[in-house]
């Protein structure tokens, strides 16, 4: 009994593709949602019924008319329906720029644009995370710190001058001494400070430490020489660090 049921679920999954439908002088985007109990639909406001057509893609989520390009039921601002081209899931270009789903990629152009991996892309001038520009110092030297590992929280990368967590640049000028921590949700360090994303860790987290030798309580103190991450806990010689 289990095998036929599993096959049925698979067939349902692959048959439940999204699609566009012209009906009652309007264009609808139809999609399947288990959470919403089956097929749902959304109207494409102001779509030109006569010229509208679906753009062929793996998931049937793009369409266009004479005036606009659509992702699902939303207009992609600035996209040119004449030159718009889908590359891979989520990425597209037209004659002017590149796109990530329904957003234009900032400071992009279509020249030599290519998808790197998952949410990352590049052209001859820059590297991008989703629709954000990283403003790297070298496209050629860009690489992932943990190249064969994907993490739902984010990915570490570097360009020879800086380290990045997704689109956040570690704010350290001490590139050679930066350490990044896999699976840490954006934690890095150098010889002086600990960082999270693009900020000093203590800009968004507070800590009070009692220094026994001096008999005083000090705020925002970390002993960088003994700083470690163990089992997702930030620690130094004073103990666990709050906020993680």
Short mmCIF file of C-alpha atoms in Angstrom, two decimals:
data_model
loop_
_atom_site.label_atom_id
_atom_site.label_comp_id
_atom_site.label_asym_id
_atom_site.label_seq_id
_atom_site.Cartn_x
_atom_site.Cartn_y
_atom_site.Cartn_z
CA UNK A 1 0.00 0.00 0.00
CA UNK A 2 2.82 2.38 0.80
CA UNK A 3 4.47 2.18 -2.63
CA UNK A 4 1.37 3.13 -4.71
CA UNK A 5 0.65 5.96 -2.27
CA UNK A 6 4.20 7.28 -2.65
CA UNK A 7 3.91 7.10 -6.44
CA UNK A 8 0.62 8.99 -6.27
CA UNK A 9 2.22 11.76 -4.20
CA UNK A 10 5.09 12.05 -6.70
CA UNK A 11 2.67 12.25 -9.63
CA UNK A 12 0.65 14.94 -7.86
CA UNK A 13 3.82 16.90 -7.10
CA UNK A 14 5.05 16.90 -10.70
CA UNK A 15 1.62 17.61 -12.15
CA UNK A 16 1.05 20.63 -9.91
CA UNK A 17 3.03 23.11 -11.96
CA UNK A 18 2.11 26.74 -12.05
CA UNK A 19 0.65 28.25 -15.22
CA UNK A 20 -0.95 31.31 -16.73
CA UNK A 21 -4.52 31.40 -17.96
CA UNK A 22 -6.49 33.95 -19.97
CA UNK A 23 -10.07 34.09 -18.76
CA UNK A 24 -12.88 36.65 -18.58
CA UNK A 25 -10.78 39.41 -20.19
CA UNK A 26 -8.03 38.98 -17.58
CA UNK A 27 -4.78 37.08 -17.15
CA UNK A 28 -4.39 34.84 -14.09
CA UNK A 29 -1.36 33.23 -12.52
CA UNK A 30 -2.37 29.81 -11.18
CA UNK A 31 -0.26 27.90 -8.69
CA UNK A 32 -0.50 24.92 -6.39
CA UNK A 33 -0.08 25.39 -2.64
CA UNK A 34 -0.33 22.53 -0.17
CA UNK A 35 -0.52 25.08 2.64
CA UNK A 36 -3.51 26.76 1.03
CA UNK A 37 -5.23 23.52 0.15
CA UNK A 38 -4.71 23.16 -3.59
CA UNK A 39 -4.88 25.41 -6.63
CA UNK A 40 -4.86 29.17 -6.14
CA UNK A 41 -4.80 32.05 -8.56
CA UNK A 42 -3.85 35.72 -8.69
CA UNK A 43 -4.84 38.24 -11.32
CA UNK A 44 -2.16 40.14 -13.25
CA UNK A 45 -3.34 43.70 -12.84
CA UNK A 46 -3.24 45.75 -16.08
CA UNK A 47 -1.81 42.90 -18.16
CA UNK A 48 -2.49 43.25 -21.87
CA UNK A 49 -4.72 40.28 -22.67
CA UNK A 50 -4.14 40.29 -26.41
CA UNK A 51 -0.33 40.32 -26.36
CA UNK A 52 0.27 38.30 -23.19
CA UNK A 53 2.17 35.02 -23.45
CA UNK A 54 3.97 32.69 -21.09
CA UNK A 55 7.77 32.64 -21.19
CA UNK A 56 9.01 29.07 -21.27
CA UNK A 57 10.75 28.10 -18.02
CA UNK A 58 11.10 25.07 -15.76
CA UNK A 59 8.51 26.30 -13.30
CA UNK A 60 6.22 28.38 -15.55
CA UNK A 61 6.54 31.49 -13.40
CA UNK A 62 7.36 34.09 -16.08
CA UNK A 63 5.13 35.83 -18.58
CA UNK A 64 5.15 38.95 -20.74
CA UNK A 65 2.97 41.24 -22.78
CA UNK A 66 3.77 44.11 -25.13
CA UNK A 67 4.67 46.40 -22.24
CA UNK A 68 5.95 44.39 -19.27
CA UNK A 69 7.59 41.20 -18.01
CA UNK A 70 5.99 39.37 -15.08
CA UNK A 71 7.28 37.06 -12.38
CA UNK A 72 4.25 35.15 -11.18
CA UNK A 73 1.67 37.98 -11.00
CA UNK A 74 4.08 40.86 -10.35
CA UNK A 75 5.64 43.20 -12.91
CA UNK A 76 9.45 43.05 -13.00
CA UNK A 77 10.29 46.77 -12.90
CA UNK A 78 12.29 47.93 -15.90
CA UNK A 79 12.42 44.56 -17.68
CA UNK A 80 12.28 44.70 -21.47
CA UNK A 81 9.80 42.13 -22.86
CA UNK A 82 11.54 42.12 -26.25
CA UNK A 83 14.99 41.09 -25.01
CA UNK A 84 14.18 39.37 -21.71
CA UNK A 85 15.85 35.95 -21.41
CA UNK A 86 15.75 33.38 -18.60
CA UNK A 87 19.13 31.84 -17.73
CA UNK A 88 18.63 29.54 -14.74
CA UNK A 89 16.10 29.32 -11.94
CA UNK A 90 15.72 32.83 -10.53
CA UNK A 91 18.14 34.54 -12.92
CA UNK A 92 17.44 36.39 -16.15
CA UNK A 93 18.82 39.20 -18.33
CA UNK A 94 17.60 41.68 -20.90
CA UNK A 95 19.52 44.17 -23.06
CA UNK A 96 20.12 46.50 -20.10
CA UNK A 97 20.68 44.52 -16.90
CA UNK A 98 20.32 41.26 -14.98
CA UNK A 99 17.48 40.12 -12.71
CA UNK A 100 17.01 37.92 -9.68
CA UNK A 101 13.40 36.72 -9.69
CA UNK A 102 11.31 39.95 -9.76
CA UNK A 103 14.14 42.34 -8.79
CA UNK A 104 16.81 43.94 -10.92
CA UNK A 105 20.37 43.20 -9.77
CA UNK A 106 21.95 46.45 -8.68
CA UNK A 107 24.82 47.78 -10.81
CA UNK A 108 24.56 44.82 -13.17
CA UNK A 109 24.72 44.60 -16.93
CA UNK A 110 24.17 41.57 -19.17
CA UNK A 111 27.69 41.49 -20.61
CA UNK A 112 29.26 38.11 -19.78
CA UNK A 113 26.69 37.62 -17.02
CA UNK A 114 26.59 34.11 -15.59
CA UNK A 115 25.23 32.23 -12.60
CA UNK A 116 27.93 30.99 -10.23
CA UNK A 117 26.07 28.88 -7.70
CA UNK A 118 22.64 29.07 -6.06
CA UNK A 119 22.10 32.76 -5.18
CA UNK A 120 25.42 34.03 -6.56
CA UNK A 121 26.16 35.41 -10.02
CA UNK A 122 28.77 37.54 -11.76
CA UNK A 123 29.74 39.47 -14.85
CA UNK A 124 33.10 40.84 -16.02
CA UNK A 125 32.91 43.69 -13.48
CA UNK A 126 31.35 42.37 -10.29
CA UNK A 127 29.90 39.53 -8.22
CA UNK A 128 26.33 39.54 -6.92
CA UNK A 129 24.40 37.88 -4.12
CA UNK A 130 20.74 37.65 -5.09
CA UNK A 131 20.03 41.23 -6.24
CA UNK A 132 22.87 42.84 -4.24
CA UNK A 133 26.26 43.87 -5.58
CA UNK A 134 29.29 42.75 -3.54
CA UNK A 135 31.60 45.36 -5.13
CA UNK A 136 34.50 42.92 -5.10
CA UNK A 137 38.08 43.98 -5.71
CA UNK A 138 38.60 41.06 -8.09
CA UNK A 139 36.05 38.95 -9.94
CA UNK A 140 38.85 36.60 -10.97
CA UNK A 141 39.89 35.89 -7.37
CA UNK A 142 36.36 35.43 -6.03
CA UNK A 143 35.77 32.04 -4.45
CA UNK A 144 33.76 30.29 -1.75
CA UNK A 145 35.55 29.62 1.52
CA UNK A 146 33.75 26.29 1.95
CA UNK A 147 33.28 25.49 -1.76
CA UNK A 148 31.28 22.28 -1.66
CA UNK A 149 29.07 23.05 1.29
CA UNK A 150 25.78 24.93 1.19
CA UNK A 151 24.16 26.35 4.30
CA UNK A 152 20.59 27.63 4.50
CA UNK A 153 21.81 30.46 6.75
CA UNK A 154 24.37 31.73 4.25
CA UNK A 155 27.74 31.22 2.55
CA UNK A 156 31.21 32.59 3.12
CA UNK A 157 33.20 33.93 0.17
CA UNK A 158 36.32 36.02 -0.46
CA UNK A 159 37.86 38.10 -3.25
CA UNK A 160 41.51 38.46 -2.22
CA UNK A 161 40.85 41.70 -0.31
CA UNK A 162 37.74 41.03 1.78
CA UNK A 163 35.57 38.29 3.21
CA UNK A 164 31.79 38.22 2.67
CA UNK A 165 28.90 36.49 4.39
CA UNK A 166 26.24 36.49 1.69
CA UNK A 167 26.27 40.20 0.75
CA UNK A 168 27.77 41.44 4.04
CA UNK A 169 31.44 42.47 3.92
CA UNK A 170 33.51 41.83 7.05
CA UNK A 171 34.63 45.33 8.19
CA UNK A 172 38.27 44.41 8.80
CA UNK A 173 41.35 45.67 6.97
CA UNK A 174 43.41 42.79 8.37
CA UNK A 175 42.58 40.36 5.53
CA UNK A 176 45.41 37.91 6.17
CA UNK A 177 44.37 37.38 9.78
CA UNK A 178 40.61 37.05 9.35
CA UNK A 179 39.04 33.79 10.46
CA UNK A 180 35.52 32.84 9.44
CA UNK A 181 33.46 30.18 11.14
CA UNK A 182 31.41 27.68 9.19
CA UNK A 183 27.76 27.43 10.27
CA UNK A 184 28.14 30.40 12.64
CA UNK A 185 25.53 32.72 11.08
CA UNK A 186 28.08 35.31 9.98
CA UNK A 187 30.66 35.27 12.79
CA UNK A 188 34.29 36.16 11.95
CA UNK A 189 37.32 37.52 13.78
CA UNK A 190 40.76 39.05 13.29
CA UNK A 191 43.57 39.79 15.76
CA UNK A 192 41.55 42.50 17.51
CA UNK A 193 37.81 42.05 17.11
CA UNK A 194 34.92 39.66 16.59
CA UNK A 195 32.39 40.53 13.88
CA UNK A 196 28.91 39.46 12.90
CA UNK A 197 27.89 40.17 9.32
CA UNK A 198 29.25 43.64 8.56
CA UNK A 199 29.52 45.00 12.12
CA UNK A 200 31.65 44.66 15.21
CA UNK A 201 29.90 42.00 17.29
CA UNK A 202 29.36 44.36 20.22
CA UNK A 203 27.56 46.98 18.13
CA UNK A 204 24.46 44.79 18.37
CA UNK A 205 25.26 42.61 21.41
CA UNK A 206 26.11 43.57 25.00
CA UNK A 207 28.27 41.74 27.50
CA UNK A 208 29.49 42.48 31.03
CA UNK A 209 32.56 40.68 32.33
CA UNK A 210 33.93 40.55 35.87
CA UNK A 211 37.71 40.72 35.74
CA UNK A 212 38.77 38.99 38.94
CA UNK A 213 42.36 40.24 38.91
CA UNK A 214 41.22 43.87 38.88
CA UNK A 215 38.00 43.40 40.82
CA UNK A 216 35.97 45.37 38.25
CA UNK A 217 33.09 44.78 35.82
CA UNK A 218 33.87 45.72 32.23
CA UNK A 219 31.35 46.07 29.40
CA UNK A 220 31.83 44.75 25.85
CA UNK A 221 35.04 42.87 26.59
CA UNK A 222 36.37 39.89 24.67
CA UNK A 223 39.69 38.10 24.91
CA UNK A 224 40.52 37.61 21.25
CA UNK A 225 43.42 35.24 21.93
CA UNK A 226 41.13 32.66 23.56
CA UNK A 227 38.05 33.26 21.38
CA UNK A 228 36.50 30.05 20.00
CA UNK A 229 33.14 28.73 18.82
CA UNK A 230 32.14 25.38 20.28
CA UNK A 231 28.79 23.72 19.55
CA UNK A 232 27.44 27.04 18.27
CA UNK A 233 28.45 28.85 21.46
CA UNK A 234 30.86 31.80 21.39
CA UNK A 235 33.43 31.57 24.18
CA UNK A 236 36.61 33.10 25.52
CA UNK A 237 38.50 32.81 28.83
CA UNK A 238 35.74 34.78 30.57
CA UNK A 239 33.10 32.21 29.60
CA UNK A 240 30.17 32.11 27.18
CA UNK A 241 29.38 35.24 25.20
CA UNK A 242 25.76 36.41 25.20
CA UNK A 243 23.68 36.70 22.06
CA UNK A 244 24.56 33.47 20.26
#
